[in-house]
Coordinates of C-alpha atoms and ligand atoms in Angstrom, one line a residue:
S1 CA 116.0 260.5 145.4
L2 CA 117.0 258.0 142.7
N3 CA 120.7 258.9 142.5
M4 CA 121.0 258.7 146.2
L5 CA 119.3 255.3 145.5
L6 CA 122.1 254.2 143.1
A7 CA 125.1 255.6 145.1
A8 CA 124.0 253.3 147.9
L9 CA 123.6 250.1 145.5
L10 CA 127.1 251.0 144.1
S11 CA 128.7 251.2 147.6
C12 CA 127.2 247.8 148.3
F13 CA 128.5 246.3 145.6
S14 CA 131.9 247.7 146.2
I15 CA 131.6 246.3 149.8
F16 CA 130.0 243.0 148.8
S17 CA 131.5 242.3 145.2
N18 CA 133.7 240.0 144.3
Q19 CA 135.4 241.9 141.1
P20 CA 138.4 243.9 141.9
A21 CA 138.7 248.0 142.7
Q22 CA 135.9 248.7 142.6
A23 CA 136.4 251.5 145.0
Q24 CA 138.3 253.2 142.6
T25 CA 137.0 255.2 139.4
S26 CA 140.0 256.6 138.4
L27 CA 143.7 256.8 139.9
I28 CA 144.8 259.9 141.3
Q29 CA 147.6 260.7 138.6
N30 CA 150.9 261.7 140.4
A31 CA 149.5 260.8 143.8
P32 CA 153.2 261.2 145.8
A33 CA 152.7 264.8 144.6
R34 CA 149.4 265.3 146.6
R35 CA 150.7 263.4 150.4
V36 CA 150.0 265.6 153.1
L37 CA 150.5 262.5 155.9
S38 CA 152.6 259.4 155.2
L39 CA 151.5 256.5 157.3
N40 CA 154.9 254.4 156.3
G41 CA 156.6 253.1 159.8
S42 CA 155.2 250.9 162.8
W43 CA 151.6 248.9 161.9
N44 CA 150.4 246.7 164.6
Y45 CA 149.7 243.4 163.4
I46 CA 147.5 240.6 164.4
I47 CA 147.9 236.7 162.6
D48 CA 144.7 235.5 161.6
P49 CA 144.6 232.1 159.5
Y50 CA 141.2 231.3 160.5
E51 CA 139.6 234.7 159.6
N52 CA 138.3 234.7 163.4
G53 CA 138.8 238.7 163.2
F54 CA 136.5 238.3 160.3
Y55 CA 133.7 236.0 160.6
D56 CA 131.5 235.0 163.3
Y57 CA 131.5 231.4 165.0
R58 CA 128.9 230.5 161.7
R59 CA 131.0 231.8 159.3
E60 CA 129.0 234.9 158.7
A61 CA 131.2 238.3 158.0
F62 CA 130.6 240.8 160.4
D63 CA 131.0 243.4 158.3
K64 CA 127.7 242.3 156.7
S65 CA 125.8 241.7 159.7
A66 CA 123.5 244.6 160.7
S67 CA 125.0 246.5 162.9
G68 CA 128.6 246.0 160.8
K69 CA 130.2 245.5 164.3
G70 CA 132.6 242.2 165.9
G71 CA 135.3 242.0 163.9
Y72 CA 139.1 243.2 164.6
Y73 CA 138.8 246.3 162.7
D74 CA 136.7 247.1 165.6
N75 CA 140.0 248.1 167.1
Q76 CA 138.0 247.5 170.5
K77 CA 139.3 247.8 173.7
P78 CA 137.9 247.1 177.3
S79 CA 135.1 249.9 178.6
N80 CA 135.5 251.4 182.0
S81 CA 131.6 249.8 182.7
Q82 CA 131.4 247.6 185.7
E83 CA 130.6 244.1 183.6
P84 CA 134.0 242.8 182.6
E85 CA 134.3 242.1 178.7
L86 CA 135.6 240.0 176.4
I87 CA 137.7 241.1 173.6
E88 CA 139.9 238.1 172.3
Y89 CA 142.1 240.1 170.6
D90 CA 144.4 243.6 170.9
F91 CA 146.4 245.4 168.5
D92 CA 148.0 247.7 170.7
H93 CA 149.8 245.0 172.0
S94 CA 150.3 242.5 169.7
A95 CA 153.8 242.9 167.6
V96 CA 154.5 245.8 165.3
M97 CA 156.2 245.7 161.7
Q98 CA 157.3 248.0 159.3
I99 CA 155.2 249.3 156.3
P100 CA 156.0 249.3 153.3
G101 CA 157.1 245.8 153.7
D102 CA 156.0 242.2 153.1
W103 CA 155.3 239.8 156.3
N104 CA 157.6 237.2 155.1
S105 CA 160.7 238.9 155.6
Q106 CA 160.4 240.2 158.8
D107 CA 158.6 237.4 161.1
A108 CA 160.1 234.4 160.8
K109 CA 156.7 232.7 161.7
L110 CA 155.4 234.3 158.6
L111 CA 158.1 233.0 156.1
Y112 CA 155.8 230.7 154.1
Y113 CA 152.6 232.3 155.3
E114 CA 149.7 232.5 152.9
G115 CA 146.5 234.0 154.7
T116 CA 145.2 237.0 157.0
V117 CA 147.2 239.1 158.7
W118 CA 145.2 242.2 160.2
F119 CA 147.5 245.8 160.4
K120 CA 146.3 248.5 162.3
K121 CA 147.6 251.9 162.7
D122 CA 146.9 255.0 164.8
F123 CA 147.2 258.5 162.8
K124 CA 146.5 262.3 163.8
L125 CA 144.6 264.2 160.6
K126 CA 141.9 267.2 161.2
P127 CA 140.0 267.5 158.4
T128 CA 140.4 271.3 156.5
A129 CA 136.8 272.5 155.2
G130 CA 136.7 272.0 151.5
K131 CA 139.7 269.7 150.8
R132 CA 139.2 266.2 149.9
Y133 CA 140.9 263.3 151.3
F134 CA 142.1 259.8 149.7
L135 CA 143.9 257.1 151.8
Y136 CA 146.6 255.9 149.4
F137 CA 148.5 252.3 149.4
G138 CA 150.5 251.5 146.8
A139 CA 150.0 247.9 146.8
I140 CA 149.0 245.1 149.3
N141 CA 148.9 241.4 148.5
Y142 CA 146.2 240.3 147.7
E143 CA 142.7 240.8 148.5
A144 CA 142.7 243.9 150.9
H145 CA 139.0 245.1 153.4
I146 CA 140.3 248.0 154.6
Y147 CA 138.4 249.8 157.1
L148 CA 138.5 253.7 159.0
N149 CA 137.3 254.0 162.3
G150 CA 135.4 251.2 162.5
K151 CA 133.7 251.7 159.0
K152 CA 134.5 249.3 155.9
L153 CA 135.7 251.5 153.2
G154 CA 136.2 249.2 150.5
M155 CA 137.5 245.8 149.3
H156 CA 140.6 245.7 146.3
K157 CA 142.2 242.6 144.5
G158 CA 145.5 242.5 143.1
G159 CA 148.4 242.7 144.9
F160 CA 150.7 245.3 142.5
T161 CA 148.9 247.8 141.5
P162 CA 147.5 250.8 143.8
V163 CA 144.2 251.0 146.2
Q164 CA 142.7 253.9 146.4
L165 CA 140.0 255.1 148.6
E166 CA 138.0 258.6 149.6
I167 CA 137.5 259.5 153.3
T168 CA 136.8 263.0 153.6
D169 CA 133.5 262.2 155.0
K170 CA 135.3 259.8 156.8
L171 CA 137.8 261.5 159.1
S172 CA 136.7 261.9 162.6
A173 CA 136.7 266.0 163.8
S174 CA 139.1 265.5 166.6
G175 CA 141.7 264.6 164.2
D176 CA 142.4 260.5 165.7
N177 CA 141.7 257.8 163.5
F178 CA 142.4 254.9 162.8
V179 CA 143.1 252.6 160.0
V180 CA 142.9 248.8 159.7
V181 CA 143.7 246.7 157.0
K182 CA 142.7 242.6 156.5
A183 CA 145.3 241.4 153.6
D184 CA 145.0 237.9 152.5
N185 CA 147.1 236.5 150.1
T186 CA 145.8 232.7 149.8
R187 CA 145.8 232.1 146.2
H188 CA 143.0 231.1 144.4
A189 CA 142.9 229.7 140.8
E190 CA 140.3 232.1 139.4
E191 CA 142.8 235.1 140.3
V192 CA 144.9 237.1 138.9
P193 CA 148.0 235.8 139.3
T194 CA 146.9 232.8 139.5
I195 CA 147.8 230.0 141.7
N196 CA 151.0 228.7 140.6
T197 CA 153.6 230.8 139.3
D198 CA 157.5 230.7 140.3
W199 CA 157.6 233.5 142.7
W200 CA 157.9 234.0 146.1
N201 CA 153.8 235.0 147.2
Y202 CA 154.9 238.0 149.7
G203 CA 151.7 239.2 151.9
G204 CA 151.1 242.4 153.5
I205 CA 151.0 246.0 152.6
T206 CA 154.3 246.1 150.8
R207 CA 154.3 249.6 149.1
D208 CA 154.0 253.3 150.8
V209 CA 151.0 254.1 152.3
Y210 CA 149.5 257.8 152.7
I211 CA 146.9 260.4 152.8
A212 CA 146.7 262.5 149.7
E213 CA 144.7 265.8 150.0
T214 CA 143.1 267.4 147.0
P215 CA 140.5 270.8 146.5
A216 CA 137.1 269.4 146.2
T217 CA 137.2 270.1 142.5
F218 CA 140.9 269.1 141.7
I219 CA 143.0 267.7 138.7
V220 CA 142.4 263.7 139.2
D221 CA 144.5 262.7 135.8
Y222 CA 146.4 264.2 133.1
K223 CA 148.5 262.5 130.1
V224 CA 151.3 264.8 128.9
Q225 CA 152.7 263.0 125.9
L226 CA 153.8 263.5 122.0
A227 CA 151.3 262.2 120.0
K228 CA 151.5 259.1 118.6
N229 CA 154.2 258.9 116.1
D230 CA 154.8 262.9 116.2
P231 CA 158.2 264.9 117.7
A232 CA 156.2 268.1 117.0
N233 CA 153.5 268.1 119.0
L234 CA 151.7 267.4 122.5
A235 CA 148.6 265.6 122.9
G236 CA 147.0 264.5 125.7
Y237 CA 144.2 265.6 128.5
V238 CA 143.4 266.8 131.5
Q239 CA 140.5 265.5 134.0
L240 CA 139.3 267.2 136.6
D241 CA 137.2 265.7 140.0
G242 CA 134.3 267.2 142.0
A243 CA 131.6 269.4 142.1
E244 CA 132.9 271.9 139.7
K245 CA 134.8 270.4 137.3
A246 CA 132.9 271.8 134.1
G247 CA 133.9 274.6 132.3
Q248 CA 136.8 275.4 134.3
T249 CA 140.6 276.8 133.1
V250 CA 143.2 274.7 133.3
T251 CA 147.0 276.4 132.6
L252 CA 149.7 273.6 131.4
N253 CA 153.0 275.5 131.7
I254 CA 156.4 273.6 130.5
A255 CA 158.4 276.9 131.0
E256 CA 161.9 275.7 130.0
A257 CA 160.5 275.1 126.9
G258 CA 158.5 277.8 126.4
L259 CA 155.0 276.4 126.4
K260 CA 151.9 277.2 127.9
Q261 CA 148.2 276.6 127.2
T262 CA 145.1 277.7 128.4
L263 CA 142.1 274.8 128.9
K264 CA 138.9 274.8 129.5
T265 CA 137.3 271.5 130.4
D266 CA 134.1 270.2 128.8
A267 CA 130.8 269.0 131.2
D268 CA 133.0 266.0 131.8
G269 CA 135.3 268.0 133.2
R270 CA 137.8 266.7 130.6
A271 CA 140.0 269.4 128.6
T272 CA 142.2 267.5 125.8
F273 CA 144.6 269.0 123.9
R274 CA 147.1 269.6 120.7
L275 CA 150.1 271.4 120.9
R276 CA 152.9 272.3 118.8
A277 CA 156.2 271.6 120.5
K278 CA 159.3 272.4 117.7
K279 CA 162.2 272.5 120.0
L280 CA 162.0 269.8 122.8
K281 CA 165.2 268.0 123.4
L282 CA 163.9 264.4 123.2
W283 CA 164.1 262.0 125.9
S284 CA 166.3 258.9 125.5
P285 CA 168.5 256.6 127.2
L286 CA 171.8 258.8 126.4
S287 CA 169.9 261.0 127.4
P288 CA 167.1 260.9 129.8
K289 CA 166.1 264.8 129.5
L290 CA 162.8 265.8 131.5
Y291 CA 160.8 268.6 131.8
A292 CA 159.0 270.4 134.7
V293 CA 155.7 270.4 133.8
T294 CA 153.3 272.4 135.7
L295 CA 148.9 272.2 135.4
T296 CA 147.2 274.8 137.4
N297 CA 143.1 274.7 138.2
G298 CA 142.6 277.5 140.1
A299 CA 144.5 277.6 143.4
E300 CA 145.6 274.2 142.6
T301 CA 149.0 273.4 141.2
V302 CA 150.2 270.0 139.9
Q303 CA 153.9 269.3 138.9
D304 CA 155.5 266.2 137.7
K305 CA 158.8 265.9 135.4
I306 CA 158.4 264.5 132.2
G307 CA 160.5 263.3 128.9
F308 CA 159.3 262.9 125.4
R309 CA 159.7 260.7 122.8
T310 CA 158.4 258.9 120.1
I311 CA 158.7 255.1 120.3
Q312 CA 157.4 252.9 117.5
T313 CA 158.1 250.0 115.1
Q314 CA 158.9 250.1 111.2
G315 CA 159.4 246.5 110.0
Q316 CA 161.5 244.4 112.0
D317 CA 163.1 248.1 113.6
I318 CA 162.6 249.3 117.3
L319 CA 162.9 253.3 116.3
L320 CA 163.2 255.5 119.4
N321 CA 162.7 259.2 118.4
G322 CA 163.1 258.2 114.6
K323 CA 166.1 256.1 115.2
S324 CA 166.6 252.3 115.4
I325 CA 167.6 251.3 118.5
F326 CA 168.7 247.6 120.3
L327 CA 167.6 246.7 123.1
R328 CA 170.5 246.3 126.1
G329 CA 167.8 244.6 128.8
I330 CA 167.5 242.5 131.7
S331 CA 164.8 241.0 133.7
I332 CA 164.1 242.3 137.2
H333 CA 162.0 241.1 140.2
D334 CA 160.4 243.2 142.4
E335 CA 162.4 242.2 145.6
N336 CA 165.9 243.3 146.9
P337 CA 167.6 239.9 147.5
L338 CA 169.4 241.1 150.6
I339 CA 166.5 241.2 152.1
P340 CA 165.0 239.0 151.3
G341 CA 162.0 240.2 150.3
R342 CA 159.9 243.0 148.3
A343 CA 162.0 246.0 147.7
R344 CA 160.5 248.7 150.3
G345 CA 161.3 251.9 148.8
E346 CA 163.7 254.3 146.5
G347 CA 166.8 252.8 147.7
D348 CA 166.0 249.6 146.8
L349 CA 164.9 250.5 143.8
R350 CA 167.8 252.4 142.9
M351 CA 170.3 249.5 143.7
L352 CA 168.3 247.0 141.3
L353 CA 168.8 249.6 138.3
T354 CA 172.2 251.0 139.3
W355 CA 172.9 247.4 138.5
A356 CA 171.6 246.7 135.4
K357 CA 173.0 250.4 134.3
E358 CA 176.7 248.6 135.3
L359 CA 175.7 245.8 133.1
G360 CA 175.2 248.2 130.4
C361 CA 171.2 248.3 129.9
N362 CA 169.5 250.8 128.2
Y363 CA 166.5 248.3 129.4
V364 CA 164.9 246.6 131.2
R365 CA 162.1 244.0 131.9
L366 CA 159.9 244.5 134.9
A367 CA 158.6 241.3 135.3
H368 CA 155.9 239.9 135.9
Y369 CA 153.5 242.4 137.4
P370 CA 153.3 246.0 137.8
H371 CA 156.1 247.0 140.1
N372 CA 156.4 249.8 142.0
E373 CA 155.3 253.8 140.8
I374 CA 158.9 255.1 141.8
M375 CA 160.6 252.4 139.7
L376 CA 159.3 254.0 136.6
K377 CA 160.3 257.4 137.7
L378 CA 164.0 256.1 138.9
A379 CA 163.7 254.3 134.8
D380 CA 162.8 257.8 133.7
E381 CA 166.0 259.3 135.7
M382 CA 168.5 257.3 134.9
G383 CA 167.5 256.5 130.8
L384 CA 166.1 252.7 131.1
L385 CA 163.7 251.7 128.3
V386 CA 160.7 250.0 130.5
W387 CA 158.7 246.9 129.4
A388 CA 156.3 247.3 131.7
E389 CA 153.8 243.8 132.5
V390 CA 150.6 242.2 134.2
P391 CA 150.7 238.8 136.2
V392 CA 148.6 237.0 132.7
Y393 CA 151.2 234.1 133.8
W394 CA 151.0 230.4 133.2
T395 CA 147.6 228.8 133.2
I396 CA 144.7 231.8 133.8
A397 CA 141.5 230.8 134.1
W398 CA 140.8 232.1 130.4
E399 CA 136.6 231.3 130.5
N400 CA 136.1 232.8 133.6
P401 CA 134.7 236.6 132.9
T402 CA 135.0 237.8 136.2
T403 CA 139.3 236.7 136.1
Y404 CA 139.5 238.6 132.7
Q405 CA 137.4 242.0 134.5
N406 CA 140.5 241.5 136.6
A407 CA 143.0 241.0 134.7
E408 CA 142.0 244.4 132.1
Q409 CA 141.5 246.5 135.8
Q410 CA 145.1 245.8 136.7
L411 CA 146.3 246.6 132.7
S412 CA 144.2 249.8 133.2
D413 CA 145.7 250.6 136.6
L414 CA 149.0 249.5 135.3
I415 CA 148.7 251.9 132.4
S416 CA 147.3 254.8 134.2
M417 CA 150.2 254.9 136.6
G418 CA 152.8 254.9 134.1
K419 CA 151.1 256.4 131.0
N420 CA 153.4 259.8 131.4
R421 CA 157.0 257.8 131.9
A422 CA 159.0 258.5 129.0
S423 CA 161.2 255.4 130.1
V424 CA 157.6 252.9 129.3
M425 CA 157.7 251.4 125.8
V426 CA 156.1 248.3 126.5
W427 CA 152.7 247.5 128.3
S428 CA 153.2 243.8 128.6
I429 CA 150.1 241.5 128.4
G430 CA 151.5 238.7 129.7
N431 CA 153.5 235.3 130.1
E432 CA 154.1 232.1 128.6
T433 CA 149.9 231.8 128.3
P434 CA 149.3 228.3 127.0
L435 CA 148.0 228.0 123.6
G436 CA 143.9 227.8 123.3
D437 CA 141.1 229.2 121.4
A438 CA 139.9 230.4 125.1
R439 CA 143.1 232.4 125.9
L440 CA 143.8 233.9 122.4
K441 CA 140.2 235.3 123.2
F442 CA 141.7 236.7 126.3
M443 CA 144.8 238.1 125.2
S444 CA 143.7 239.4 122.4
R445 CA 140.9 241.7 124.2
L446 CA 143.4 242.6 126.5
A447 CA 145.7 243.6 123.6
T448 CA 143.0 245.5 122.4
K449 CA 142.3 247.1 125.2
A450 CA 146.0 248.0 126.0
R451 CA 145.7 250.0 122.3
A452 CA 142.6 252.0 123.2
L453 CA 144.2 253.2 127.0
D454 CA 147.7 253.9 125.1
D455 CA 148.5 253.8 121.6
T456 CA 151.7 255.8 121.8
R457 CA 153.4 252.4 123.5
L458 CA 154.1 248.7 122.3
I459 CA 152.2 245.9 123.6
A460 CA 153.6 242.9 123.8
A461 CA 153.8 239.3 125.1
A462 CA 156.6 236.3 126.1
L463 CA 154.5 234.4 123.6
E464 CA 154.8 230.6 123.1
L465 CA 156.9 228.4 120.5
H466 CA 157.6 225.1 120.4
R467 CA 160.4 223.0 118.6
T468 CA 161.1 220.0 116.4
P469 CA 163.8 217.3 115.9
D470 CA 165.8 219.1 113.8
N471 CA 166.2 221.9 116.3
V472 CA 164.2 224.4 114.6
V473 CA 162.5 227.0 117.4
H474 CA 159.3 228.2 115.6
V475 CA 157.6 231.0 116.9
D476 CA 154.2 231.0 115.4
D477 CA 152.2 231.7 118.6
P478 CA 148.6 233.2 116.9
L479 CA 148.5 235.9 119.6
G480 CA 151.6 237.4 117.7
E481 CA 148.9 238.6 115.4
Y482 CA 147.9 241.5 117.9
L483 CA 151.1 242.7 119.0
D484 CA 154.0 244.9 118.2
L485 CA 157.1 242.4 119.0
A486 CA 158.3 239.0 118.2
S487 CA 159.1 238.5 121.9
F488 CA 159.1 235.0 124.0
N489 CA 161.0 233.4 126.2
E490 CA 163.7 230.5 125.2
Y491 CA 166.1 228.1 127.3
A492 CA 168.4 226.7 125.4
G493 CA 170.7 225.8 127.2
W494 CA 168.9 224.9 130.6
Y495 CA 165.1 223.3 130.4
W496 CA 166.0 222.1 126.8
G497 CA 168.3 219.8 127.8
G498 CA 172.4 219.5 126.0
K499 CA 175.0 220.6 127.1
P500 CA 175.9 224.9 126.6
S501 CA 178.6 224.1 124.0
E502 CA 175.1 222.6 121.4
I503 CA 173.2 225.9 121.9
T504 CA 174.3 227.0 118.4
K505 CA 172.2 223.9 117.1
Y506 CA 169.2 225.8 117.2
T507 CA 167.4 228.0 114.4
F508 CA 164.7 230.1 114.3
D509 CA 161.4 230.0 112.3
I510 CA 159.4 233.6 113.1
K511 CA 156.3 233.7 111.6
Y512 CA 156.2 237.6 112.4
N513 CA 158.0 240.2 110.5
K514 CA 158.0 242.5 113.4
P515 CA 161.5 243.4 115.9
V516 CA 162.0 240.0 117.8
V517 CA 163.1 240.6 121.1
I518 CA 163.7 238.1 123.4
S519 CA 162.0 238.6 126.9
E520 CA 163.9 235.5 128.6
L521 CA 167.3 233.2 128.2
G522 CA 169.7 232.2 130.8
G523 CA 170.2 229.4 133.1
S524 CA 171.2 229.1 137.2
A525 CA 174.2 229.5 138.8
L526 CA 175.1 228.8 142.8
A527 CA 177.6 231.9 143.2
G528 CA 180.6 230.5 144.2
Y529 CA 180.3 227.2 143.2
H530 CA 183.1 226.5 140.7
G531 CA 183.2 224.0 138.0
D532 CA 183.8 223.4 134.2
A533 CA 181.0 224.7 131.4
E534 CA 179.7 221.0 131.6
T535 CA 178.7 221.4 135.7
R536 CA 175.1 222.2 136.2
W537 CA 174.6 225.2 138.5
S538 CA 178.3 226.0 138.4
E539 CA 179.0 230.2 137.6
E540 CA 181.0 227.9 134.2
Y541 CA 178.3 226.4 132.9
Q542 CA 176.4 229.5 133.5
E543 CA 179.3 231.4 131.6
A544 CA 179.1 228.9 128.8
L545 CA 175.6 229.1 128.5
Y546 CA 175.9 233.1 128.2
I547 CA 178.7 232.8 125.6
N548 CA 176.8 230.0 123.4
Q549 CA 173.5 231.9 123.7
I550 CA 175.3 235.1 121.9
K551 CA 176.7 233.0 118.9
M552 CA 173.8 231.8 118.5
L553 CA 171.6 235.5 118.8
S554 CA 173.7 236.7 115.7
T555 CA 171.7 234.3 113.7
I556 CA 168.4 235.4 114.4
K557 CA 166.7 237.8 111.9
G558 CA 165.6 240.8 113.0
L559 CA 166.7 240.6 116.3
R560 CA 166.1 244.0 118.1
G561 CA 167.0 242.9 122.1
L562 CA 167.1 240.6 125.0
T563 CA 166.2 240.7 128.5
P564 CA 167.8 237.4 129.8
W565 CA 166.5 236.0 133.1
I566 CA 167.1 237.3 135.5
L567 CA 169.5 240.6 137.4
V568 CA 169.6 238.5 140.5
D569 CA 168.9 235.5 142.4
F570 CA 165.5 235.9 143.6
R571 CA 163.0 233.6 146.2
A572 CA 160.7 230.5 144.6
T573 CA 159.2 227.9 146.2
R574 CA 159.4 225.7 143.5
R575 CA 163.1 225.7 143.6
Q576 CA 163.8 223.1 146.5
H577 CA 167.4 221.8 145.5
P578 CA 169.1 222.4 149.5
V579 CA 172.4 222.7 148.0
Y580 CA 172.1 224.5 144.9
Q581 CA 168.7 226.6 145.5
N582 CA 167.7 226.3 148.8
G583 CA 164.4 228.6 148.1
F584 CA 165.9 230.8 145.2
N585 CA 165.4 230.7 141.4
R586 CA 169.6 230.9 141.1
K587 CA 169.5 232.8 137.3
G588 CA 170.8 235.8 138.4
L589 CA 173.9 237.2 137.0
I590 CA 173.9 238.8 140.7
S591 CA 173.4 236.6 144.0
N592 CA 171.2 237.4 146.5
T593 CA 174.0 238.6 148.6
G594 CA 175.1 240.9 145.9
Q595 CA 177.9 239.0 144.5
K596 CA 178.4 239.6 140.4
K597 CA 178.7 235.9 138.8
K598 CA 181.0 234.6 135.6
A599 CA 178.1 235.4 133.4
F600 CA 177.8 238.8 134.7
Y601 CA 180.7 240.0 132.8
V602 CA 180.0 238.0 129.3
L603 CA 176.5 239.9 129.1
Q604 CA 178.2 243.3 129.9
E605 CA 181.0 242.8 127.3
Y606 CA 178.5 241.9 124.5
Y607 CA 176.6 245.0 125.9
R608 CA 179.2 247.0 125.4
Q609 CA 179.8 245.7 121.9
Q610 CA 176.0 246.1 121.2
A611 CA 176.4 249.7 122.2
A612 CA 179.6 250.6 120.1
K613 CA 177.2 249.4 117.4
Y614 CA 173.8 251.1 117.8
D615 CA 174.4 254.2 120.1
Ligands
GCB1 C1 160.5 231.5 132.6 C2 159.4 232.5 133.6 C3 159.8 233.1 134.8 C4 160.8 231.9 135.6 C5 162.2 231.5 134.5 C6 162.4 230.1 135.4 O1 160.1 231.0 131.9 O2 159.1 233.3 132.6 O3 158.9 233.5 135.4 O4 161.4 232.0 136.5 O5 161.3 230.4 133.7 O6 163.6 230.5 136.1 O7 162.2 229.2 134.9

């Protein structure tokens, strides 16, 4: 039939195209809640810099050949036949690494490696009739080709958003299965991020892997939040997926709030709602109240814990639940400096947010790409507002339509993943992107997209600025017109030259009558290295830098928050100084061994004072 032809064409497209994420339409909302089988743990791996497991000696991809066979994803073993077989790889006798986990921190050979590594895991799962199964990866950096039992499931690009593939008809009846992943973290100019960044290009399967089980028709997506700027009404939708999605009854129940509503899905399997919810206790950093929310469709129940709050701007104020707030923030990378490597799960993430709380924060910037879904849940629980971001960073290929589609897909997936989290207050569409027409078109389009996907949060980016010889800092980047905040990174006392004591000479000329939230400021110090306030790399220099930054901040009209750069030292290849840096960006307030530097206490004291004023 025409439909089957179309489906076949589409599936070819997902395998052969260079577009990101074609294999997935809608991400399963709260996928961890549907988990039946974790695939975390030991995976065998093969390092394959020449991609011999993917291409034949004429550089033709095995998975595009007529048989589709020949690649490492066959996971071949010698048979017992008479003829000696030539097989030049063997997953089962290859080394293992722990997943989730980047490869750089698990094998010394791979510290600087950029290229292909193959991963293989065996698992037992006997499919139950009438159920559907989805293979789910929290993140794979960067390009992933995924195979189940020797057959290709799809390809995904983007190192920080989930990869989700339906495997219902592909599990073996016997229950013995194997999954193979080709992960390739090679950087390319037209990808997102592009080739040049200031963070380590950690490769591999860096977040949880599991199989989610659902009924044949199931609740694939939902949004349960307060209506835009309206503390008295809930608004949102429930979306079903499957053959029977039309005309179904779905119940939304928030028992603690005495709310129960029966919804009917339309022909597309969607039910939108608006519901009076007068007496809800609203979520805030001071009181991070979460309600148990239950969605029921027949025998299926999905549970979530959701907070409710409004966030809006009014002139230069940011109103949380109608009340002006000051954002006491800090920037954070998705890295555990003690490993050092990508944060591997809840323990690592809780450590980072506990440090932020200790600093006195009510806000964190999760730079410069989507962080783990668990991080957003922890922020909900611990009472931290969140700036969430996509890796549209520096010199993106602005003219390339595929690059735009990729950025938009990553933004959509981020918003999908975070839209039920009360903590998330800002979607950031990028960082320090250079002025130009093509860039403005690209970025304003992203801003419009973000608003269309979610009108209940603020849209921002770290804008460009420029200085004039009179020490005036001008923030007039035209992208600012499209955003809700006047946010920018300022490096007085570090990149701008001069001593920390000279920072106070700068004044700011900000074109926009919007809340000013400084997305970065800071300077480097090697923990334990001491000198005076003019000795670069010393803790005293960084301390003086913070003291004078804070003096200067008080002169900025409309300042409503800041996220200094950065909570902890992190790995970065740009940072080559053999004594002071050693491959680490040292702008952390905490060192890569967990030691607090002097500047930590300066910022902590400032935040104590701000909390006393605003909370
Ligand atoms: C920036 C970037 C950030 C860098 C930082 C630095 O402006 O946004 O990614 O790590 O400066 O330390 O130079």
